[in-house]
């Protein structure tokens, strides 16, 4: 495993790739390592996320000289989306440059494996829209944050969208759905919620697990789907699995407007390989797409100065934009921490305060030039998921993604008790006394 470090310690200084020996010391900046996967079968999805994240941090350094004048030190560690390598990366980077202030695992499996470690080390994990859903209960998981929404709430919002398409929840009774998912902790995460929803609304659903070792071998699955003819198919996929599924669905002529991916299965790499066959495919999202946002004036300036981390013609896609939004949330949380502890290099424990007290309303997001790219959030001690609607539905038109709905709210009345129940069980199993949140 090779760790790559992008030290962007001074605004206007050339950003370059170098080894750990060439990184800046702790006194020079706020250290934000990133666990990435730009190699292997998940690289088509992991690569744009990583570049969007890195570009935003580089842009903040170039434009502002860092966060309130304190520069950011950014570093990547390649995991290949493998849990053991993710844990190894965490152990290697957590203490570099004076200590990481936040870790982005970018994998549900890695997130699960790091929860206890990060809590002991007092380093926040930011698993934006992935990871352990019950970590939304900040009383039990003080160092894990999964805003702006979770898998369980996403599942309820997707079912609500299907119900709306059919004319109401009562129309779901007796229908059969399909659920195609990566046979991995990530893919299995929404199943308990789907089970509850199926019982509540009277529908059934067939499960089609896709083994990680054979993600591109799905012909048998889609032949089964062609025979069973589910009213809708929901997909919880990632990497090469997604584009394979879209292509196979097109091959068996499954109606693409009835095929709905979750927010990690609805990006450009998932549809472009299928060509015209992907037209009509739908997916959930919690961020905007494209370059028609004010912040891109500054990102374009980064590229004009030769300091972008990717090819300029690649920026602006769904996952690149998600990386930008993720970095923006982190920068704003650093500002919250600095407002309390001083405009200086902060610690992981201080970053936890910043994330837990993060509040970005529409006006604040507009001031950042990010309106439409990221939703508002308000995080509290007890709620690390926030209070916002869960998803929008977007549809692929053959060239770009088009947003087709307003925000579709989650069934939080159903999900929040499940979150608290699971968190309480975790606390019991691990002898944790939940915090008291006023």
mmCIF file of N, CA, C and O in Angstrom, residues 227-320:
data_model
loop_
_atom_site.group_PDB
_atom_site.id
_atom_site.type_symbol
_atom_site.label_atom_id
_atom_site.label_comp_id
_atom_site.label_asym_id
_atom_site.label_seq_id
_atom_site.Cartn_x
_atom_site.Cartn_y
_atom_site.Cartn_z
ATOM 1 N N UNK A 227 -38.316 -13.154 -15.591
ATOM 2 C CA UNK A 227 -39.397 -14.117 -15.366
ATOM 3 C C UNK A 227 -40.384 -13.644 -14.305
ATOM 4 O O UNK A 227 -41.595 -13.795 -14.450
ATOM 5 N N UNK A 228 -39.851 -13.071 -13.213
ATOM 6 C CA UNK A 228 -40.725 -12.693 -12.096
ATOM 7 C C UNK A 228 -41.432 -11.360 -12.325
ATOM 8 O O UNK A 228 -42.446 -11.085 -11.683
ATOM 9 N N UNK A 229 -40.895 -10.517 -13.186
ATOM 10 C CA UNK A 229 -41.513 -9.237 -13.542
ATOM 11 C C UNK A 229 -41.908 -8.396 -12.332
ATOM 12 O O UNK A 229 -43.090 -8.055 -12.145
ATOM 13 N N UNK A 230 -40.969 -8.029 -11.472
ATOM 14 C CA UNK A 230 -41.312 -7.163 -10.326
ATOM 15 C C UNK A 230 -41.803 -5.805 -10.799
ATOM 16 O O UNK A 230 -41.385 -5.309 -11.862
ATOM 17 N N UNK A 231 -42.694 -5.208 -10.014
ATOM 18 C CA UNK A 231 -43.251 -3.907 -10.385
ATOM 19 C C UNK A 231 -42.170 -2.840 -10.436
ATOM 20 O O UNK A 231 -42.211 -1.931 -11.286
ATOM 21 N N UNK A 232 -41.209 -2.920 -9.522
ATOM 22 C CA UNK A 232 -40.051 -2.022 -9.491
ATOM 23 C C UNK A 232 -38.851 -2.826 -9.019
ATOM 24 O O UNK A 232 -38.997 -3.815 -8.288
ATOM 25 N N UNK A 233 -37.679 -2.392 -9.422
ATOM 26 C CA UNK A 233 -36.436 -2.957 -8.901
ATOM 27 C C UNK A 233 -35.654 -1.842 -8.233
ATOM 28 O O UNK A 233 -35.457 -0.769 -8.818
ATOM 29 N N UNK A 234 -35.236 -2.086 -6.998
ATOM 30 C CA UNK A 234 -34.391 -1.150 -6.248
ATOM 31 C C UNK A 234 -32.988 -1.734 -6.212
ATOM 32 O O UNK A 234 -32.823 -2.939 -6.006
ATOM 33 N N UNK A 235 -31.988 -0.892 -6.414
ATOM 34 C CA UNK A 235 -30.606 -1.390 -6.398
ATOM 35 C C UNK A 235 -29.769 -0.668 -5.354
ATOM 36 O O UNK A 235 -29.771 0.561 -5.290
ATOM 37 N N UNK A 236 -29.048 -1.446 -4.565
ATOM 38 C CA UNK A 236 -28.084 -0.956 -3.584
ATOM 39 C C UNK A 236 -26.718 -1.463 -4.036
ATOM 40 O O UNK A 236 -26.206 -2.438 -3.522
ATOM 41 N N UNK A 237 -26.152 -0.801 -5.041
ATOM 42 C CA UNK A 237 -24.923 -1.295 -5.629
ATOM 43 C C UNK A 237 -23.800 -0.283 -5.584
ATOM 44 O O UNK A 237 -23.967 0.854 -5.154
ATOM 45 N N UNK A 238 -22.630 -0.724 -6.058
ATOM 46 C CA UNK A 238 -21.441 0.135 -6.040
ATOM 47 C C UNK A 238 -20.439 -0.403 -7.039
ATOM 48 O O UNK A 238 -20.412 -1.602 -7.328
ATOM 49 N N UNK A 239 -19.655 0.479 -7.585
ATOM 50 C CA UNK A 239 -18.590 0.081 -8.486
ATOM 51 C C UNK A 239 -19.102 -0.573 -9.755
ATOM 52 O O UNK A 239 -20.153 -0.212 -10.300
ATOM 53 N N UNK A 240 -18.365 -1.567 -10.238
ATOM 54 C CA UNK A 240 -18.693 -2.231 -11.495
ATOM 55 C C UNK A 240 -20.036 -2.946 -11.443
ATOM 56 O O UNK A 240 -20.640 -3.212 -12.488
ATOM 57 N N UNK A 241 -20.540 -3.230 -10.247
ATOM 58 C CA UNK A 241 -21.849 -3.858 -10.129
ATOM 59 C C UNK A 241 -22.930 -3.012 -10.769
ATOM 60 O O UNK A 241 -23.840 -3.516 -11.439
ATOM 61 N N UNK A 242 -22.860 -1.695 -10.579
ATOM 62 C CA UNK A 242 -23.931 -0.816 -11.035
ATOM 63 C C UNK A 242 -24.063 -0.798 -12.552
ATOM 64 O O UNK A 242 -25.154 -0.989 -13.100
ATOM 65 N N UNK A 243 -22.966 -0.542 -13.244
ATOM 66 C CA UNK A 243 -23.029 -0.462 -14.700
ATOM 67 C C UNK A 243 -23.411 -1.809 -15.298
ATOM 68 O O UNK A 243 -24.113 -1.866 -16.323
ATOM 69 N N UNK A 244 -22.961 -2.891 -14.667
ATOM 70 C CA UNK A 244 -23.350 -4.223 -15.141
ATOM 71 C C UNK A 244 -24.847 -4.425 -15.004
ATOM 72 O O UNK A 244 -25.512 -4.920 -15.930
ATOM 73 N N UNK A 245 -25.404 -4.033 -13.866
ATOM 74 C CA UNK A 245 -26.837 -4.195 -13.631
ATOM 75 C C UNK A 245 -27.662 -3.380 -14.620
ATOM 76 O O UNK A 245 -28.666 -3.869 -15.157
ATOM 77 N N UNK A 246 -27.258 -2.149 -14.862
ATOM 78 C CA UNK A 246 -28.000 -1.303 -15.803
ATOM 79 C C UNK A 246 -27.949 -1.914 -17.202
ATOM 80 O O UNK A 246 -28.962 -1.959 -17.918
ATOM 81 N N UNK A 247 -26.792 -2.401 -17.611
ATOM 82 C CA UNK A 247 -26.666 -3.026 -18.931
ATOM 83 C C UNK A 247 -27.514 -4.292 -19.035
ATOM 84 O O UNK A 247 -28.202 -4.514 -20.044
ATOM 85 N N UNK A 248 -27.483 -5.123 -17.992
ATOM 86 C CA UNK A 248 -28.256 -6.363 -18.022
ATOM 87 C C UNK A 248 -29.757 -6.081 -17.980
ATOM 88 O O UNK A 248 -30.548 -6.786 -18.627
ATOM 89 N N UNK A 249 -30.156 -5.057 -17.230
ATOM 90 C CA UNK A 249 -31.573 -4.681 -17.202
ATOM 91 C C UNK A 249 -32.036 -4.256 -18.594
ATOM 92 O O UNK A 249 -33.137 -4.613 -19.036
ATOM 93 N N UNK A 250 -31.187 -3.497 -19.276
ATOM 94 C CA UNK A 250 -31.516 -3.092 -20.637
ATOM 95 C C UNK A 250 -31.588 -4.297 -21.570
ATOM 96 O O UNK A 250 -32.471 -4.381 -22.439
ATOM 97 N N UNK A 251 -30.678 -5.251 -21.373
ATOM 98 C CA UNK A 251 -30.653 -6.443 -22.242
ATOM 99 C C UNK A 251 -31.926 -7.269 -22.129
ATOM 100 O O UNK A 251 -32.391 -7.858 -23.120
ATOM 101 N N UNK A 252 -32.501 -7.359 -20.914
ATOM 102 C CA UNK A 252 -33.738 -8.134 -20.740
ATOM 103 C C UNK A 252 -34.970 -7.269 -20.894
ATOM 104 O O UNK A 252 -36.092 -7.709 -20.644
ATOM 105 N N UNK A 253 -34.730 -6.017 -21.300
ATOM 106 C CA UNK A 253 -35.809 -5.058 -21.566
ATOM 107 C C UNK A 253 -36.673 -4.782 -20.342
ATOM 108 O O UNK A 253 -37.893 -4.614 -20.432
ATOM 109 N N UNK A 254 -36.019 -4.745 -19.172
ATOM 110 C CA UNK A 254 -36.761 -4.318 -17.983
ATOM 111 C C UNK A 254 -37.032 -2.817 -18.124
ATOM 112 O O UNK A 254 -36.141 -2.063 -18.540
ATOM 113 N N UNK A 255 -38.230 -2.342 -17.779
ATOM 114 C CA UNK A 255 -38.545 -0.908 -17.919
ATOM 115 C C UNK A 255 -37.610 -0.052 -17.061
ATOM 116 O O UNK A 255 -37.639 -0.139 -15.831
ATOM 117 N N UNK A 256 -36.798 0.774 -17.709
ATOM 118 C CA UNK A 256 -35.774 1.505 -16.962
ATOM 119 C C UNK A 256 -36.368 2.530 -16.015
ATOM 120 O O UNK A 256 -35.746 2.877 -15.007
ATOM 121 N N UNK A 257 -37.558 3.036 -16.310
ATOM 122 C CA UNK A 257 -38.168 4.008 -15.395
ATOM 123 C C UNK A 257 -38.745 3.346 -14.152
ATOM 124 O O UNK A 257 -39.243 4.031 -13.247
ATOM 125 N N UNK A 258 -38.664 2.007 -14.097
ATOM 126 C CA UNK A 258 -39.076 1.270 -12.899
ATOM 127 C C UNK A 258 -37.866 0.744 -12.132
ATOM 128 O O UNK A 258 -38.011 0.019 -11.146
ATOM 129 N N UNK A 259 -36.688 1.089 -12.602
ATOM 130 C CA UNK A 259 -35.425 0.633 -12.003
ATOM 131 C C UNK A 259 -34.809 1.819 -11.282
ATOM 132 O O UNK A 259 -34.470 2.832 -11.899
ATOM 133 N N UNK A 260 -34.675 1.720 -9.947
ATOM 134 C CA UNK A 260 -34.262 2.854 -9.113
ATOM 135 C C UNK A 260 -33.041 2.481 -8.284
ATOM 136 O O UNK A 260 -33.099 1.581 -7.438
ATOM 137 N N UNK A 261 -31.943 3.166 -8.523
ATOM 138 C CA UNK A 261 -30.754 2.947 -7.720
ATOM 139 C C UNK A 261 -30.735 3.855 -6.499
ATOM 140 O O UNK A 261 -31.383 4.903 -6.474
ATOM 141 N N UNK A 262 -29.988 3.434 -5.482
ATOM 142 C CA UNK A 262 -29.831 4.330 -4.336
ATOM 143 C C UNK A 262 -28.799 5.407 -4.684
ATOM 144 O O UNK A 262 -28.320 5.489 -5.818
ATOM 145 N N UNK A 263 -28.438 6.260 -3.719
ATOM 146 C CA UNK A 263 -27.593 7.403 -4.072
ATOM 147 C C UNK A 263 -26.137 7.034 -4.352
ATOM 148 O O UNK A 263 -25.367 7.872 -4.776
ATOM 149 N N UNK A 264 -25.754 5.780 -4.150
ATOM 150 C CA UNK A 264 -24.434 5.315 -4.565
ATOM 151 C C UNK A 264 -24.526 4.472 -5.837
ATOM 152 O O UNK A 264 -23.548 3.831 -6.231
ATOM 153 N N UNK A 265 -25.679 4.446 -6.456
ATOM 154 C CA UNK A 265 -25.864 3.670 -7.689
ATOM 155 C C UNK A 265 -26.528 4.527 -8.752
ATOM 156 O O UNK A 265 -27.305 4.040 -9.571
ATOM 157 N N UNK A 266 -26.233 5.816 -8.744
ATOM 158 C CA UNK A 266 -26.885 6.738 -9.679
ATOM 159 C C UNK A 266 -25.932 7.859 -10.055
ATOM 160 O O UNK A 266 -26.182 9.033 -9.793
ATOM 161 N N UNK A 267 -24.829 7.482 -10.693
ATOM 162 C CA UNK A 267 -23.855 8.456 -11.158
ATOM 163 C C UNK A 267 -23.474 8.128 -12.602
ATOM 164 O O UNK A 267 -23.891 7.096 -13.149
ATOM 165 N N UNK A 268 -22.685 8.975 -13.199
ATOM 166 C CA UNK A 268 -22.319 8.798 -14.607
ATOM 167 C C UNK A 268 -21.648 7.448 -14.899
ATOM 168 O O UNK A 268 -21.996 6.800 -15.902
ATOM 169 N N UNK A 269 -20.698 6.978 -14.069
ATOM 170 C CA UNK A 269 -20.072 5.682 -14.371
ATOM 171 C C UNK A 269 -21.053 4.511 -14.357
ATOM 172 O O UNK A 269 -20.749 3.443 -14.906
ATOM 173 N N UNK A 270 -22.223 4.706 -13.750
ATOM 174 C CA UNK A 270 -23.193 3.628 -13.654
ATOM 175 C C UNK A 270 -24.041 3.485 -14.913
ATOM 176 O O UNK A 270 -24.638 2.430 -15.146
ATOM 177 N N UNK A 271 -24.130 4.542 -15.710
ATOM 178 C CA UNK A 271 -25.038 4.529 -16.854
ATOM 179 C C UNK A 271 -24.346 4.646 -18.211
ATOM 180 O O UNK A 271 -24.810 4.096 -19.205
ATOM 181 N N UNK A 272 -23.244 5.363 -18.282
ATOM 182 C CA UNK A 272 -22.585 5.590 -19.572
ATOM 183 C C UNK A 272 -22.206 4.292 -20.272
ATOM 184 O O UNK A 272 -22.403 4.162 -21.492
ATOM 185 N N UNK A 273 -21.685 3.264 -19.574
ATOM 186 C CA UNK A 273 -21.323 2.027 -20.273
ATOM 187 C C UNK A 273 -22.494 1.336 -20.970
ATOM 188 O O UNK A 273 -22.287 0.585 -21.932
ATOM 189 N N UNK A 274 -23.725 1.572 -20.507
ATOM 190 C CA UNK A 274 -24.901 0.927 -21.101
ATOM 191 C C UNK A 274 -25.418 1.669 -22.326
ATOM 192 O O UNK A 274 -26.356 1.193 -22.993
ATOM 193 N N UNK A 275 -24.850 2.825 -22.630
ATOM 194 C CA UNK A 275 -25.276 3.581 -23.802
ATOM 195 C C UNK A 275 -26.748 3.980 -23.735
ATOM 196 O O UNK A 275 -27.262 4.334 -22.672
ATOM 197 N N UNK A 276 -27.421 3.875 -24.879
ATOM 198 C CA UNK A 276 -28.830 4.277 -24.936
ATOM 199 C C UNK A 276 -29.718 3.388 -24.078
ATOM 200 O O UNK A 276 -30.815 3.791 -23.691
ATOM 201 N N UNK A 277 -29.243 2.187 -23.779
ATOM 202 C CA UNK A 277 -30.040 1.290 -22.952
ATOM 203 C C UNK A 277 -30.296 1.825 -21.554
ATOM 204 O O UNK A 277 -31.241 1.403 -20.889
ATOM 205 N N UNK A 278 -29.456 2.755 -21.094
ATOM 206 C CA UNK A 278 -29.608 3.294 -19.735
ATOM 207 C C UNK A 278 -30.619 4.428 -19.656
ATOM 208 O O UNK A 278 -30.983 4.850 -18.545
ATOM 209 N N UNK A 279 -31.059 4.931 -20.786
ATOM 210 C CA UNK A 279 -31.986 6.076 -20.776
ATOM 211 C C UNK A 279 -33.247 5.716 -19.995
ATOM 212 O O UNK A 279 -33.876 4.684 -20.227
ATOM 213 N N UNK A 280 -33.605 6.587 -19.070
ATOM 214 C CA UNK A 280 -34.793 6.371 -18.249
ATOM 215 C C UNK A 280 -34.496 5.830 -16.864
ATOM 216 O O UNK A 280 -35.360 5.878 -15.978
ATOM 217 N N UNK A 281 -33.290 5.293 -16.667
ATOM 218 C CA UNK A 281 -32.898 4.781 -15.348
ATOM 219 C C UNK A 281 -32.969 5.898 -14.316
ATOM 220 O O UNK A 281 -32.603 7.050 -14.587
ATOM 221 N N UNK A 282 -33.418 5.562 -13.114
ATOM 222 C CA UNK A 282 -33.600 6.546 -12.054
ATOM 223 C C UNK A 282 -32.696 6.243 -10.858
ATOM 224 O O UNK A 282 -32.218 5.114 -10.702
ATOM 225 N N UNK A 283 -32.504 7.247 -10.040
ATOM 226 C CA UNK A 283 -31.716 7.042 -8.837
ATOM 227 C C UNK A 283 -31.967 8.127 -7.815
ATOM 228 O O UNK A 283 -32.413 9.234 -8.143
ATOM 229 N N UNK A 284 -31.691 7.795 -6.577
ATOM 230 C CA UNK A 284 -31.796 8.758 -5.493
ATOM 231 C C UNK A 284 -30.545 9.628 -5.463
ATOM 232 O O UNK A 284 -29.485 9.248 -5.948
ATOM 233 N N UNK A 285 -30.661 10.813 -4.885
ATOM 234 C CA UNK A 285 -29.504 11.679 -4.685
ATOM 235 C C UNK A 285 -29.768 12.621 -3.525
ATOM 236 O O UNK A 285 -30.929 12.918 -3.210
ATOM 237 N N UNK A 286 -28.693 13.074 -2.880
ATOM 238 C CA UNK A 286 -28.839 14.128 -1.873
ATOM 239 C C UNK A 286 -27.950 15.312 -2.208
ATOM 240 O O UNK A 286 -27.707 16.171 -1.362
ATOM 241 N N UNK A 287 -27.465 15.362 -3.451
ATOM 242 C CA UNK A 287 -26.673 16.526 -3.857
ATOM 243 C C UNK A 287 -26.952 16.850 -5.319
ATOM 244 O O UNK A 287 -27.432 16.011 -6.087
ATOM 245 N N UNK A 288 -26.655 18.094 -5.698
ATOM 246 C CA UNK A 288 -26.832 18.517 -7.070
ATOM 247 C C UNK A 288 -25.721 17.987 -7.951
ATOM 248 O O UNK A 288 -24.776 17.346 -7.497
ATOM 249 N N UNK A 289 -25.843 18.257 -9.250
ATOM 250 C CA UNK A 289 -24.866 17.787 -10.220
ATOM 251 C C UNK A 289 -24.639 18.875 -11.256
ATOM 252 O O UNK A 289 -25.506 19.720 -11.489
ATOM 253 N N UNK A 290 -23.458 18.888 -11.866
ATOM 254 C CA UNK A 290 -23.147 19.889 -12.870
ATOM 255 C C UNK A 290 -22.229 20.972 -12.327
ATOM 256 O O UNK A 290 -21.790 20.926 -11.171
ATOM 257 N N UNK A 291 -21.924 21.942 -13.168
ATOM 258 C CA UNK A 291 -21.008 23.021 -12.778
ATOM 259 C C UNK A 291 -21.706 24.371 -12.703
ATOM 260 O O UNK A 291 -21.051 25.401 -12.637
ATOM 261 N N UNK A 292 -23.019 24.364 -12.703
ATOM 262 C CA UNK A 292 -23.770 25.622 -12.664
ATOM 263 C C UNK A 292 -24.004 26.079 -11.228
ATOM 264 O O UNK A 292 -25.134 26.310 -10.797
ATOM 265 N N UNK A 293 -22.917 26.196 -10.497
ATOM 266 C CA UNK A 293 -22.971 26.650 -9.109
ATOM 267 C C UNK A 293 -21.877 27.698 -8.929
ATOM 268 O O UNK A 293 -20.804 27.612 -9.537
ATOM 269 N N UNK A 294 -22.130 28.662 -8.074
ATOM 270 C CA UNK A 294 -21.184 29.772 -7.905
ATOM 271 C C UNK A 294 -19.795 29.296 -7.490
ATOM 272 O O UNK A 294 -18.790 29.884 -7.867
ATOM 273 N N UNK A 295 -19.731 28.226 -6.706
ATOM 274 C CA UNK A 295 -18.448 27.752 -6.198
ATOM 275 C C UNK A 295 -17.506 27.360 -7.331
ATOM 276 O O UNK A 295 -16.278 27.378 -7.170
ATOM 277 N N UNK A 296 -18.060 27.032 -8.497
ATOM 278 C CA UNK A 296 -17.199 26.606 -9.599
ATOM 279 C C UNK A 296 -16.360 27.740 -10.177
ATOM 280 O O UNK A 296 -15.369 27.480 -10.859
ATOM 281 N N UNK A 297 -16.712 28.961 -9.896
ATOM 282 C CA UNK A 297 -15.837 30.079 -10.287
ATOM 283 C C UNK A 297 -14.485 29.914 -9.612
ATOM 284 O O UNK A 297 -13.429 30.105 -10.241
ATOM 285 N N UNK A 298 -14.506 29.540 -8.338
ATOM 286 C CA UNK A 298 -13.260 29.356 -7.593
ATOM 287 C C UNK A 298 -12.580 28.036 -7.924
ATOM 288 O O UNK A 298 -11.348 27.948 -7.948
ATOM 289 N N UNK A 299 -13.349 26.985 -8.189
ATOM 290 C CA UNK A 299 -12.756 25.707 -8.585
ATOM 291 C C UNK A 299 -12.097 25.845 -9.955
ATOM 292 O O UNK A 299 -10.994 25.326 -10.192
ATOM 293 N N UNK A 300 -12.744 26.562 -10.868
ATOM 294 C CA UNK A 300 -12.139 26.794 -12.181
ATOM 295 C C UNK A 300 -10.852 27.593 -12.069
ATOM 296 O O UNK A 300 -9.895 27.373 -12.822
ATOM 297 N N UNK A 301 -10.812 28.525 -11.115
ATOM 298 C CA UNK A 301 -9.591 29.309 -10.894
ATOM 299 C C UNK A 301 -8.460 28.399 -10.408
ATOM 300 O O UNK A 301 -7.287 28.606 -10.741
ATOM 301 N N UNK A 302 -8.824 27.384 -9.620
ATOM 302 C CA UNK A 302 -7.832 26.406 -9.161
ATOM 303 C C UNK A 302 -7.210 25.687 -10.358
ATOM 304 O O UNK A 302 -5.991 25.535 -10.442
ATOM 305 N N UNK A 303 -8.051 25.281 -11.289
ATOM 306 C CA UNK A 303 -7.553 24.585 -12.474
ATOM 307 C C UNK A 303 -6.769 25.523 -13.380
ATOM 308 O O UNK A 303 -5.768 25.114 -13.995
ATOM 309 N N UNK A 304 -7.212 26.769 -13.472
ATOM 310 C CA UNK A 304 -6.494 27.740 -14.297
ATOM 311 C C UNK A 304 -5.074 27.958 -13.774
ATOM 312 O O UNK A 304 -4.148 28.244 -14.540
ATOM 313 N N UNK A 305 -4.910 27.805 -12.451
ATOM 314 C CA UNK A 305 -3.591 27.960 -11.839
ATOM 315 C C UNK A 305 -2.784 26.665 -11.877
ATOM 316 O O UNK A 305 -1.668 26.612 -11.347
ATOM 317 N N UNK A 306 -3.352 25.624 -12.494
ATOM 318 C CA UNK A 306 -2.642 24.359 -12.592
ATOM 319 C C UNK A 306 -2.615 23.564 -11.319
ATOM 320 O O UNK A 306 -1.756 22.688 -11.146
ATOM 321 N N UNK A 307 -3.552 23.810 -10.409
ATOM 322 C CA UNK A 307 -3.540 23.149 -9.102
ATOM 323 C C UNK A 307 -4.716 22.202 -8.893
ATOM 324 O O UNK A 307 -4.889 21.678 -7.793
ATOM 325 N N UNK A 308 -5.539 21.980 -9.919
ATOM 326 C CA UNK A 308 -6.601 20.996 -9.805
ATOM 327 C C UNK A 308 -6.018 19.605 -9.697
ATOM 328 O O UNK A 308 -4.907 19.341 -10.168
ATOM 329 N N UNK A 309 -6.757 18.688 -9.110
ATOM 330 C CA UNK A 309 -6.240 17.334 -8.896
ATOM 331 C C UNK A 309 -6.690 16.355 -9.961
ATOM 332 O O UNK A 309 -6.327 15.179 -9.916
ATOM 333 N N UNK A 310 -7.480 16.798 -10.929
ATOM 334 C CA UNK A 310 -8.056 15.911 -11.933
ATOM 335 C C UNK A 310 -8.026 16.602 -13.282
ATOM 336 O O UNK A 310 -7.478 17.700 -13.416
ATOM 337 N N UNK A 311 -8.656 15.999 -14.291
ATOM 338 C CA UNK A 311 -8.829 16.661 -15.585
ATOM 339 C C UNK A 311 -10.052 17.562 -15.504
ATOM 340 O O UNK A 311 -11.111 17.134 -15.031
ATOM 341 N N UNK A 312 -9.921 18.790 -16.001
ATOM 342 C CA UNK A 312 -11.011 19.746 -15.850
ATOM 343 C C UNK A 312 -12.302 19.262 -16.505
ATOM 344 O O UNK A 312 -13.395 19.529 -16.009
ATOM 345 N N UNK A 313 -12.196 18.505 -17.608
ATOM 346 C CA UNK A 313 -13.400 18.042 -18.287
ATOM 347 C C UNK A 313 -14.118 16.932 -17.533
ATOM 348 O O UNK A 313 -15.202 16.509 -17.926
ATOM 349 N N UNK A 314 -13.539 16.464 -16.426
ATOM 350 C CA UNK A 314 -14.150 15.405 -15.630
ATOM 351 C C UNK A 314 -14.928 15.941 -14.429
ATOM 352 O O UNK A 314 -15.667 15.188 -13.790
ATOM 353 N N UNK A 315 -14.770 17.219 -14.138
ATOM 354 C CA UNK A 315 -15.391 17.736 -12.919
ATOM 355 C C UNK A 315 -16.885 18.010 -13.129
ATOM 356 O O UNK A 315 -17.339 18.208 -14.247
ATOM 357 N N UNK A 316 -17.634 17.980 -12.038
ATOM 358 C CA UNK A 316 -19.038 18.353 -12.076
ATOM 359 C C UNK A 316 -20.022 17.213 -12.076
ATOM 360 O O UNK A 316 -21.229 17.447 -12.021
ATOM 361 N N UNK A 317 -19.552 15.958 -12.136
ATOM 362 C CA UNK A 317 -20.475 14.831 -12.109
ATOM 363 C C UNK A 317 -21.086 14.616 -10.736
ATOM 364 O O UNK A 317 -20.765 15.304 -9.760
ATOM 365 N N UNK A 318 -21.975 13.627 -10.643
ATOM 366 C CA UNK A 318 -22.690 13.356 -9.391
ATOM 367 C C UNK A 318 -21.727 13.089 -8.243
ATOM 368 O O UNK A 318 -21.837 13.688 -7.165
ATOM 369 N N UNK A 319 -20.768 12.197 -8.435
ATOM 370 C CA UNK A 319 -19.890 11.807 -7.340
ATOM 371 C C UNK A 319 -18.809 12.841 -7.077
ATOM 372 O O UNK A 319 -18.421 13.053 -5.919
ATOM 373 N N UNK A 320 -18.313 13.494 -8.112
ATOM 374 C CA UNK A 320 -17.392 14.613 -7.895
ATOM 375 C C UNK A 320 -18.089 15.671 -7.045
ATOM 376 O O UNK A 320 -17.512 16.189 -6.073
#
